[in-house]
Amino acid sequence: MREAADEMLDYRGLGLSVMEMSHRSKAFGEIMESTEEGFRRLAGIPDEYAVLFLQGGASLQFAMAPMNLARNGKADYLLTGVWAQKAADEAARYLDVREAATGEAEGFTRIPDLSGLSFRADADYVHLCLNNTIYGTRCTDLPDTGDIPLVADLSSCILSEPLDAARYGLIYAGAQKNMGIAGLTVVIIRKDLIREDLPEWVPLMLRYQTHFKAASLYNTPPGYAIYVLGKVIRWLEGLGGLDAMAEINQQKAALLYGYLDQSRLFRGVAHRDSRSLMNVTFTTGDAAADADFVKQAQEAGLIGLKGHRLAGGMRASLYNAMPPEGVNELVEQMAAFEKERIG
Ligand SMILES: *Cc1c(COP(=O)(O)O)cnc(C)c1O
């Protein structure tokens, strides 16, 4: 953000801001190219995959994936939380959607066993949400889908750890949680899944083919968000890449879960085998005490700890941008609150 602020009014002596540039200009072309190259290098994206910079958020991908990938008109969905459910509901507008597994019986606090699941042989794809932002769970393993492409929402965990893109047919993620600012959605798609023969009614803007052919410049892209992504990529490379980032993220999560597991007041909500490294959900078990803690934490400068309205309790989001010191401060605040309440 400091670098962006320094360049805000005058990008590299050009006398204009990235915000003011034409998306067809040479300077922006370089930003676009170096950002895609950097992303591919950082995340190790194989050549058979396209990286697209789109708009509409992950929510638009809930619709674009079924519109673009349907051949037989069927898809199997793993229901692991709110976003997975939304993706399935949207797909059901276009396809025959089958629920392949669901964590609903346990209030989505645990990822169902994904080994040994069976999928319809003629399903066009299997969809999953790798990290469940609201309930604080994550899939630690991927289901074996054989030749059926795996489509995954990585909005809240992308670039938090190494990515094995080859295991997926399509990956999508909004940029605003782990990759920068709102307005940009990154789509990583195996090129053989980019189809030309789509039904007439699929809008040109909602076809992967349109954006692939135009190198994400079919229309005006979210230029500033792409520029910020470029900066985030360079920051991650400076840290030592995704392995180094993963280690830092594991340490942050271990600190908070470690505290929760010995606390006599707070407890973690997600089951141990399903715990997210990015979103840590916790509670005292008493809504009034939870609210008191959120208020006290906020006064101490620890912001945004109130849990999602559907999950209740508290949630600490430890995205890449959260430094370990922030987690330290949270744990100290929790320990002080615990001491004050129960000695
Ligand atoms: C935040 C989030 C979304 C919604 O993203 P938008 O970019 O707002 O559409 C979808 N899926 C997951 C996993 C998320 O965390």
PDB file of N, CA, C and O in Angstrom, residues 1 55 62 73 80 88 109 138 154 205 209 218 220 229 264 271 279 287 298 318 335 342:
ATOM      1  N   MET A   1       0.828  -1.192   0.000  1.00  0.00           N
ATOM      2  CA  MET A   1       0.000   0.000   0.000  1.00  0.00           C
ATOM      3  C   MET A   1       0.867   1.249   0.000  1.00  0.00           C
ATOM      4  O   MET A   1       0.549   2.236  -0.655  1.00  0.00           O
ATOM      5  N   GLN A  55     -13.875  -9.926 -13.803  1.00  0.00           N
ATOM      6  CA  GLN A  55     -14.610  -9.163 -12.782  1.00  0.00           C
ATOM      7  C   GLN A  55     -15.807  -9.985 -12.313  1.00  0.00           C
ATOM      8  O   GLN A  55     -15.998 -11.116 -12.746  1.00  0.00           O
ATOM      9  N   PHE A  62     -19.704 -18.700  -9.845  1.00  0.00           N
ATOM     10  CA  PHE A  62     -20.721 -19.706  -9.515  1.00  0.00           C
ATOM     11  C   PHE A  62     -21.606 -19.975 -10.739  1.00  0.00           C
ATOM     12  O   PHE A  62     -22.114 -21.074 -10.923  1.00  0.00           O
ATOM     13  N   GLY A  73     -24.796 -31.555 -18.887  1.00  0.00           N
ATOM     14  CA  GLY A  73     -25.776 -30.853 -18.062  1.00  0.00           C
ATOM     15  C   GLY A  73     -25.862 -31.375 -16.635  1.00  0.00           C
ATOM     16  O   GLY A  73     -26.900 -31.260 -15.992  1.00  0.00           O
ATOM     17  N   THR A  80     -19.965 -27.859   1.742  1.00  0.00           N
ATOM     18  CA  THR A  80     -19.146 -27.742   2.958  1.00  0.00           C
ATOM     19  C   THR A  80     -19.376 -26.429   3.681  1.00  0.00           C
ATOM     20  O   THR A  80     -18.695 -26.139   4.662  1.00  0.00           O
ATOM     21  N   ALA A  88     -23.687 -24.111  -5.545  1.00  0.00           N
ATOM     22  CA  ALA A  88     -24.573 -25.192  -6.000  1.00  0.00           C
ATOM     23  C   ALA A  88     -25.939 -24.630  -6.404  1.00  0.00           C
ATOM     24  O   ALA A  88     -26.511 -25.036  -7.423  1.00  0.00           O
ATOM     25  N   THR A 109     -19.213 -27.631  10.659  1.00  0.00           N
ATOM     26  CA  THR A 109     -17.998 -27.432  11.447  1.00  0.00           C
ATOM     27  C   THR A 109     -16.931 -28.464  11.107  1.00  0.00           C
ATOM     28  O   THR A 109     -15.845 -28.454  11.675  1.00  0.00           O
ATOM     29  N   ARG A 138     -11.393 -26.194   6.331  1.00  0.00           N
ATOM     30  CA  ARG A 138     -10.766 -26.331   5.015  1.00  0.00           C
ATOM     31  C   ARG A 138     -10.621 -27.815   4.673  1.00  0.00           C
ATOM     32  O   ARG A 138     -10.499 -28.672   5.553  1.00  0.00           O
ATOM     33  N   LEU A 154     -11.238 -20.982  -4.490  1.00  0.00           N
ATOM     34  CA  LEU A 154     -10.105 -20.781  -3.579  1.00  0.00           C
ATOM     35  C   LEU A 154     -10.069 -19.343  -3.054  1.00  0.00           C
ATOM     36  O   LEU A 154      -9.007 -18.826  -2.691  1.00  0.00           O
ATOM     37  N   MET A 205     -19.596 -11.942 -22.647  1.00  0.00           N
ATOM     38  CA  MET A 205     -18.812 -11.548 -21.471  1.00  0.00           C
ATOM     39  C   MET A 205     -18.659 -12.689 -20.468  1.00  0.00           C
ATOM     40  O   MET A 205     -17.807 -12.632 -19.591  1.00  0.00           O
ATOM     41  N   GLN A 209     -13.777 -18.348 -23.215  1.00  0.00           N
ATOM     42  CA  GLN A 209     -13.176 -18.235 -24.533  1.00  0.00           C
ATOM     43  C   GLN A 209     -12.955 -16.768 -24.928  1.00  0.00           C
ATOM     44  O   GLN A 209     -11.917 -16.401 -25.460  1.00  0.00           O
ATOM     45  N   TYR A 218     -10.625  -8.101 -23.297  1.00  0.00           N
ATOM     46  CA  TYR A 218     -11.798  -8.037 -24.178  1.00  0.00           C
ATOM     47  C   TYR A 218     -12.508  -6.703 -23.988  1.00  0.00           C
ATOM     48  O   TYR A 218     -12.904  -6.037 -24.938  1.00  0.00           O
ATOM     49  N   THR A 220     -12.622  -3.299 -20.735  1.00  0.00           N
ATOM     50  CA  THR A 220     -11.748  -2.667 -19.757  1.00  0.00           C
ATOM     51  C   THR A 220     -11.590  -3.575 -18.535  1.00  0.00           C
ATOM     52  O   THR A 220     -12.584  -3.905 -17.890  1.00  0.00           O
ATOM     53  N   LEU A 229      -2.354  -6.501  -7.448  1.00  0.00           N
ATOM     54  CA  LEU A 229      -1.983  -7.919  -7.418  1.00  0.00           C
ATOM     55  C   LEU A 229      -0.506  -8.086  -7.777  1.00  0.00           C
ATOM     56  O   LEU A 229       0.214  -8.875  -7.152  1.00  0.00           O
ATOM     57  N   ARG A 264      -9.667 -22.015  29.156  1.00  0.00           N
ATOM     58  CA  ARG A 264     -10.817 -22.488  29.920  1.00  0.00           C
ATOM     59  C   ARG A 264     -12.063 -21.650  29.609  1.00  0.00           C
ATOM     60  O   ARG A 264     -13.147 -21.944  30.088  1.00  0.00           O
ATOM     61  N   HIS A 271     -13.938 -28.585  13.888  1.00  0.00           N
ATOM     62  CA  HIS A 271     -13.259 -29.814  14.341  1.00  0.00           C
ATOM     63  C   HIS A 271     -11.785 -29.754  13.974  1.00  0.00           C
ATOM     64  O   HIS A 271     -11.418 -29.221  12.938  1.00  0.00           O
ATOM     65  N   ASN A 279      -9.149 -18.766   8.478  1.00  0.00           N
ATOM     66  CA  ASN A 279     -10.271 -18.223   9.243  1.00  0.00           C
ATOM     67  C   ASN A 279     -10.456 -19.096  10.474  1.00  0.00           C
ATOM     68  O   ASN A 279     -10.826 -20.249  10.366  1.00  0.00           O
ATOM     69  N   ALA A 287     -23.257 -15.973  24.147  1.00  0.00           N
ATOM     70  CA  ALA A 287     -23.337 -14.891  23.156  1.00  0.00           C
ATOM     71  C   ALA A 287     -23.014 -13.527  23.771  1.00  0.00           C
ATOM     72  O   ALA A 287     -22.377 -12.677  23.127  1.00  0.00           O
ATOM     73  N   GLN A 298     -12.079  -4.650  19.898  1.00  0.00           N
ATOM     74  CA  GLN A 298     -12.179  -3.531  18.956  1.00  0.00           C
ATOM     75  C   GLN A 298     -11.580  -2.264  19.561  1.00  0.00           C
ATOM     76  O   GLN A 298     -10.855  -1.522  18.909  1.00  0.00           O
ATOM     77  N   LEU A 318      -6.875 -14.732   9.276  1.00  0.00           N
ATOM     78  CA  LEU A 318      -5.412 -14.588   9.313  1.00  0.00           C
ATOM     79  C   LEU A 318      -4.835 -14.628   7.907  1.00  0.00           C
ATOM     80  O   LEU A 318      -3.897 -15.360   7.628  1.00  0.00           O
ATOM     81  N   ALA A 335      -6.234 -13.751  26.423  1.00  0.00           N
ATOM     82  CA  ALA A 335      -5.757 -14.229  27.736  1.00  0.00           C
ATOM     83  C   ALA A 335      -6.155 -13.240  28.826  1.00  0.00           C
ATOM     84  O   ALA A 335      -6.574 -13.638  29.923  1.00  0.00           O
ATOM     85  N   ILE A 342     -12.622 -15.252  34.469  1.00  0.00           N
ATOM     86  CA  ILE A 342     -12.636 -16.456  35.329  1.00  0.00           C
ATOM     87  C   ILE A 342     -11.367 -16.635  36.156  1.00  0.00           C
ATOM     88  O   ILE A 342     -11.182 -17.663  36.793  1.00  0.00           O
TER      89      ILE A 342
END
